[in-house]
Amino acid sequence: MIGCGNLLRGDDAVGPTLIRHLWDQGVPDDVELVDGGTAGMDVAFKMRGRRKVVIVDAARTGAEPGTVFRVPGEELEQLPPVDGLNQHAFRWDHALAVGRWLLKDAYPKDVVVFLIEAASTEPGAELTEPVRAGMERVLDLVRAEVAG
């Protein structure tokens, strides 16, 4: 379980914040919780040898803030193009494409991504109420993913 985002940028913190909630609540022994922060390449290496990976992050699609999207990882592996990237611009979605190429048979068989529509990524702000509510819905969905 990997929560991605920047803790210092409002709703972008939803992934790492969700991971902290799971740390506090506890998860089964075979579940590893990772604060992926903004280090995309670390996400690729954390996936090595895992059967299943669940990634949670904020999104900006224009949907209503707090909207939850469940996306199969393979749908995101082709986005965005990896040409011309530098290490500072490398995100977890790049890690899916590079991870499949780099890890080969050690790439997870099942990758699920939960995206929560952000309202504000203002530096220093707390999670907005719609995103906090979206995170609570994702916590329930993630518990179901872990159980299944």
PDB file of C-alpha atoms in Angstrom:
ATOM      1  CA  MET A   1       0.000   0.000   0.000  1.00  0.00           C
ATOM      2  CA  ILE A   2       1.659   3.214  -1.177  1.00  0.00           C
ATOM      3  CA  GLY A   3       0.363   6.704  -0.452  1.00  0.00           C
ATOM      4  CA  CYS A   4       1.788   9.339  -2.772  1.00  0.00           C
ATOM      5  CA  GLY A   5       1.780  13.111  -2.534  1.00  0.00           C
ATOM      6  CA  ASN A   6       3.279  16.100  -0.816  1.00  0.00           C
ATOM      7  CA  LEU A   7       2.368  16.531   2.863  1.00  0.00           C
ATOM      8  CA  LEU A   8       2.980  20.278   2.564  1.00  0.00           C
ATOM      9  CA  ARG A   9       0.527  20.984  -0.262  1.00  0.00           C
ATOM     10  CA  GLY A  10      -3.058  20.764   0.991  1.00  0.00           C
ATOM     11  CA  ASP A  11      -5.081  17.999  -0.642  1.00  0.00           C
ATOM     12  CA  ASP A  12      -1.963  16.598  -2.334  1.00  0.00           C
ATOM     13  CA  ALA A  13      -1.227  15.115   1.104  1.00  0.00           C
ATOM     14  CA  VAL A  14      -4.170  12.706   0.927  1.00  0.00           C
ATOM     15  CA  GLY A  15      -2.057   9.634  -0.009  1.00  0.00           C
ATOM     16  CA  PRO A  16       0.501   9.933   2.824  1.00  0.00           C
ATOM     17  CA  THR A  17      -2.274  10.984   5.241  1.00  0.00           C
ATOM     18  CA  LEU A  18      -4.259   7.842   4.409  1.00  0.00           C
ATOM     19  CA  ILE A  19      -1.140   5.733   5.050  1.00  0.00           C
ATOM     20  CA  ARG A  20      -0.785   7.358   8.494  1.00  0.00           C
ATOM     21  CA  HIS A  21      -4.405   6.473   9.298  1.00  0.00           C
ATOM     22  CA  LEU A  22      -3.714   2.854   8.339  1.00  0.00           C
ATOM     23  CA  TRP A  23      -0.554   2.832  10.492  1.00  0.00           C
ATOM     24  CA  ASP A  24      -2.642   3.998  13.442  1.00  0.00           C
ATOM     25  CA  GLN A  25      -5.486   1.529  12.783  1.00  0.00           C
ATOM     26  CA  GLY A  26      -3.294  -1.452  11.914  1.00  0.00           C
ATOM     27  CA  VAL A  27      -3.210  -3.720   8.897  1.00  0.00           C
ATOM     28  CA  PRO A  28      -2.582  -7.457   8.466  1.00  0.00           C
ATOM     29  CA  ASP A  29       1.049  -8.558   8.902  1.00  0.00           C
ATOM     30  CA  ASP A  30       1.490  -9.248   5.195  1.00  0.00           C
ATOM     31  CA  VAL A  31       0.597  -5.657   4.210  1.00  0.00           C
ATOM     32  CA  GLU A  32       3.422  -3.120   3.955  1.00  0.00           C
ATOM     33  CA  LEU A  33       2.542   0.549   4.275  1.00  0.00           C
ATOM     34  CA  VAL A  34       4.716   3.032   2.387  1.00  0.00           C
ATOM     35  CA  ASP A  35       4.665   6.819   2.388  1.00  0.00           C
ATOM     36  CA  GLY A  36       5.732   7.256  -1.223  1.00  0.00           C
ATOM     37  CA  GLY A  37       5.840  11.036  -0.909  1.00  0.00           C
ATOM     38  CA  THR A  38       6.844  12.530  -4.241  1.00  0.00           C
ATOM     39  CA  ALA A  39       9.680  10.105  -5.036  1.00  0.00           C
ATOM     40  CA  GLY A  40       8.413   8.272  -8.122  1.00  0.00           C
ATOM     41  CA  MET A  41      11.414   6.005  -8.604  1.00  0.00           C
ATOM     42  CA  ASP A  42      11.148   4.802  -5.000  1.00  0.00           C
ATOM     43  CA  VAL A  43       7.587   3.716  -5.792  1.00  0.00           C
ATOM     44  CA  ALA A  44       8.877   1.516  -8.618  1.00  0.00           C
ATOM     45  CA  PHE A  45      11.370  -0.213  -6.334  1.00  0.00           C
ATOM     46  CA  LYS A  46       8.833  -0.648  -3.523  1.00  0.00           C
ATOM     47  CA  MET A  47       6.657  -2.645  -5.934  1.00  0.00           C
ATOM     48  CA  ARG A  48       9.408  -5.227  -6.553  1.00  0.00           C
ATOM     49  CA  GLY A  49       8.237  -8.770  -5.827  1.00  0.00           C
ATOM     50  CA  ARG A  50       4.822  -7.757  -4.461  1.00  0.00           C
ATOM     51  CA  ARG A  51       1.743  -9.779  -5.458  1.00  0.00           C
ATOM     52  CA  LYS A  52      -0.546  -6.749  -5.281  1.00  0.00           C
ATOM     53  CA  VAL A  53       0.062  -3.003  -4.959  1.00  0.00           C
ATOM     54  CA  VAL A  54      -2.493  -0.348  -4.070  1.00  0.00           C
ATOM     55  CA  ILE A  55      -1.510   3.280  -4.734  1.00  0.00           C
ATOM     56  CA  VAL A  56      -3.441   6.279  -3.392  1.00  0.00           C
ATOM     57  CA  ASP A  57      -2.895   9.853  -4.576  1.00  0.00           C
ATOM     58  CA  ALA A  58      -4.688  13.110  -5.274  1.00  0.00           C
ATOM     59  CA  ALA A  59      -5.827  13.991  -8.789  1.00  0.00           C
ATOM     60  CA  ARG A  60      -6.856  17.118 -10.704  1.00  0.00           C
ATOM     61  CA  THR A  61      -9.319  16.074 -13.415  1.00  0.00           C
ATOM     62  CA  GLY A  62     -11.933  18.782 -13.040  1.00  0.00           C
ATOM     63  CA  ALA A  63     -14.367  16.459 -11.236  1.00  0.00           C
ATOM     64  CA  GLU A  64     -16.113  17.423  -8.004  1.00  0.00           C
ATOM     65  CA  PRO A  65     -13.582  17.637  -5.126  1.00  0.00           C
ATOM     66  CA  GLY A  66     -13.529  14.423  -3.122  1.00  0.00           C
ATOM     67  CA  THR A  67     -14.583  12.263  -6.087  1.00  0.00           C
ATOM     68  CA  VAL A  68     -12.913   8.854  -5.862  1.00  0.00           C
ATOM     69  CA  PHE A  69     -11.616   7.060  -8.947  1.00  0.00           C
ATOM     70  CA  ARG A  70     -10.525   3.402  -8.906  1.00  0.00           C
ATOM     71  CA  VAL A  71      -8.223   2.779 -11.855  1.00  0.00           C
ATOM     72  CA  PRO A  72      -6.500  -0.479 -12.815  1.00  0.00           C
ATOM     73  CA  GLY A  73      -2.747   0.137 -12.911  1.00  0.00           C
ATOM     74  CA  GLU A  74      -2.375  -1.146 -16.467  1.00  0.00           C
ATOM     75  CA  GLU A  75      -4.554   1.735 -17.693  1.00  0.00           C
ATOM     76  CA  LEU A  76      -2.029   4.214 -16.303  1.00  0.00           C
ATOM     77  CA  GLU A  77       1.142   2.471 -17.435  1.00  0.00           C
ATOM     78  CA  GLN A  78       0.928   4.140 -20.826  1.00  0.00           C
ATOM     79  CA  LEU A  79       0.490   7.640 -19.381  1.00  0.00           C
ATOM     80  CA  PRO A  80       2.270  10.015 -19.690  1.00  0.00           C
ATOM     81  CA  PRO A  81       5.033   9.407 -22.221  1.00  0.00           C
ATOM     82  CA  VAL A  82       8.358   8.712 -20.548  1.00  0.00           C
ATOM     83  CA  ASP A  83      10.461  10.509 -23.167  1.00  0.00           C
ATOM     84  CA  GLY A  84      12.486  13.453 -21.943  1.00  0.00           C
ATOM     85  CA  LEU A  85      11.880  12.916 -18.235  1.00  0.00           C
ATOM     86  CA  ASN A  86      14.317  14.005 -15.597  1.00  0.00           C
ATOM     87  CA  GLN A  87      14.465  12.617 -12.082  1.00  0.00           C
ATOM     88  CA  HIS A  88      12.681  15.646 -10.588  1.00  0.00           C
ATOM     89  CA  ALA A  89       9.679  15.199 -12.881  1.00  0.00           C
ATOM     90  CA  PHE A  90       9.444  11.413 -12.352  1.00  0.00           C
ATOM     91  CA  ARG A  91       6.165  10.540 -10.610  1.00  0.00           C
ATOM     92  CA  TRP A  92       4.488   7.338  -9.470  1.00  0.00           C
ATOM     93  CA  ASP A  93       2.524   7.088 -12.735  1.00  0.00           C
ATOM     94  CA  HIS A  94       5.836   7.035 -14.577  1.00  0.00           C
ATOM     95  CA  ALA A  95       6.958   4.391 -12.067  1.00  0.00           C
ATOM     96  CA  LEU A  96       4.203   2.062 -13.289  1.00  0.00           C
ATOM     97  CA  ALA A  97       5.532   2.078 -16.855  1.00  0.00           C
ATOM     98  CA  VAL A  98       9.189   1.991 -15.859  1.00  0.00           C
ATOM     99  CA  GLY A  99       8.510  -0.548 -13.105  1.00  0.00           C
ATOM    100  CA  ARG A 100       6.954  -3.030 -15.541  1.00  0.00           C
ATOM    101  CA  TRP A 101       9.965  -2.625 -17.845  1.00  0.00           C
ATOM    102  CA  LEU A 102      12.577  -2.650 -15.066  1.00  0.00           C
ATOM    103  CA  LEU A 103      11.177  -5.276 -12.694  1.00  0.00           C
ATOM    104  CA  LYS A 104       9.951  -7.697 -15.380  1.00  0.00           C
ATOM    105  CA  ASP A 105       8.730 -10.847 -13.527  1.00  0.00           C
ATOM    106  CA  ALA A 106       9.099  -9.078 -10.162  1.00  0.00           C
ATOM    107  CA  TYR A 107       6.450  -6.504 -11.187  1.00  0.00           C
ATOM    108  CA  PRO A 108       3.182  -6.996  -9.257  1.00  0.00           C
ATOM    109  CA  LYS A 109       0.457  -9.061 -10.904  1.00  0.00           C
ATOM    110  CA  ASP A 110      -2.206  -6.654  -9.640  1.00  0.00           C
ATOM    111  CA  VAL A 111      -1.884  -2.854  -9.333  1.00  0.00           C
ATOM    112  CA  VAL A 112      -4.859  -0.749  -8.286  1.00  0.00           C
ATOM    113  CA  VAL A 113      -4.797   3.051  -8.072  1.00  0.00           C
ATOM    114  CA  PHE A 114      -7.247   5.126  -6.049  1.00  0.00           C
ATOM    115  CA  LEU A 115      -7.300   8.798  -7.007  1.00  0.00           C
ATOM    116  CA  ILE A 116      -9.126  11.415  -4.966  1.00  0.00           C
ATOM    117  CA  GLU A 117     -10.055  14.650  -6.698  1.00  0.00           C
ATOM    118  CA  ALA A 118      -8.298  17.554  -4.975  1.00  0.00           C
ATOM    119  CA  ALA A 119      -9.880  20.917  -4.247  1.00  0.00           C
ATOM    120  CA  SER A 120      -6.752  22.822  -3.221  1.00  0.00           C
ATOM    121  CA  THR A 121      -3.024  22.164  -3.226  1.00  0.00           C
ATOM    122  CA  GLU A 122      -2.190  25.403  -1.462  1.00  0.00           C
ATOM    123  CA  PRO A 123       1.136  25.148   0.402  1.00  0.00           C
ATOM    124  CA  GLY A 124       0.651  24.669   4.133  1.00  0.00           C
ATOM    125  CA  ALA A 125      -3.099  24.017   3.915  1.00  0.00           C
ATOM    126  CA  GLU A 126      -4.899  21.106   5.581  1.00  0.00           C
ATOM    127  CA  LEU A 127      -6.972  18.564   3.652  1.00  0.00           C
ATOM    128  CA  THR A 128     -10.250  20.114   2.549  1.00  0.00           C
ATOM    129  CA  GLU A 129     -13.452  18.557   3.874  1.00  0.00           C
ATOM    130  CA  PRO A 130     -14.496  16.951   0.539  1.00  0.00           C
ATOM    131  CA  VAL A 131     -11.074  15.321   0.189  1.00  0.00           C
ATOM    132  CA  ARG A 132     -11.097  14.180   3.818  1.00  0.00           C
ATOM    133  CA  ALA A 133     -14.496  12.536   3.122  1.00  0.00           C
ATOM    134  CA  GLY A 134     -13.093  10.969  -0.064  1.00  0.00           C
ATOM    135  CA  MET A 135     -10.164   9.619   1.941  1.00  0.00           C
ATOM    136  CA  GLU A 136     -12.584   7.986   4.405  1.00  0.00           C
ATOM    137  CA  ARG A 137     -14.347   6.263   1.473  1.00  0.00           C
ATOM    138  CA  VAL A 138     -10.984   5.091   0.126  1.00  0.00           C
ATOM    139  CA  LEU A 139      -9.995   3.758   3.559  1.00  0.00           C
ATOM    140  CA  ASP A 140     -13.053   1.489   3.398  1.00  0.00           C
ATOM    141  CA  LEU A 141     -12.259   0.457  -0.188  1.00  0.00           C
ATOM    142  CA  VAL A 142      -8.609  -0.199   0.659  1.00  0.00           C
ATOM    143  CA  ARG A 143      -9.587  -2.404   3.589  1.00  0.00           C
ATOM    144  CA  ALA A 144     -11.712  -4.405   1.144  1.00  0.00           C
ATOM    145  CA  GLU A 145      -8.782  -4.624  -1.313  1.00  0.00           C
ATOM    146  CA  VAL A 146      -6.491  -5.872   1.448  1.00  0.00           C
ATOM    147  CA  ALA A 147      -9.060  -8.433   2.598  1.00  0.00           C
ATOM    148  CA  GLY A 148      -9.647  -9.683  -0.948  1.00  0.00           C
TER     149      GLY A 148
END
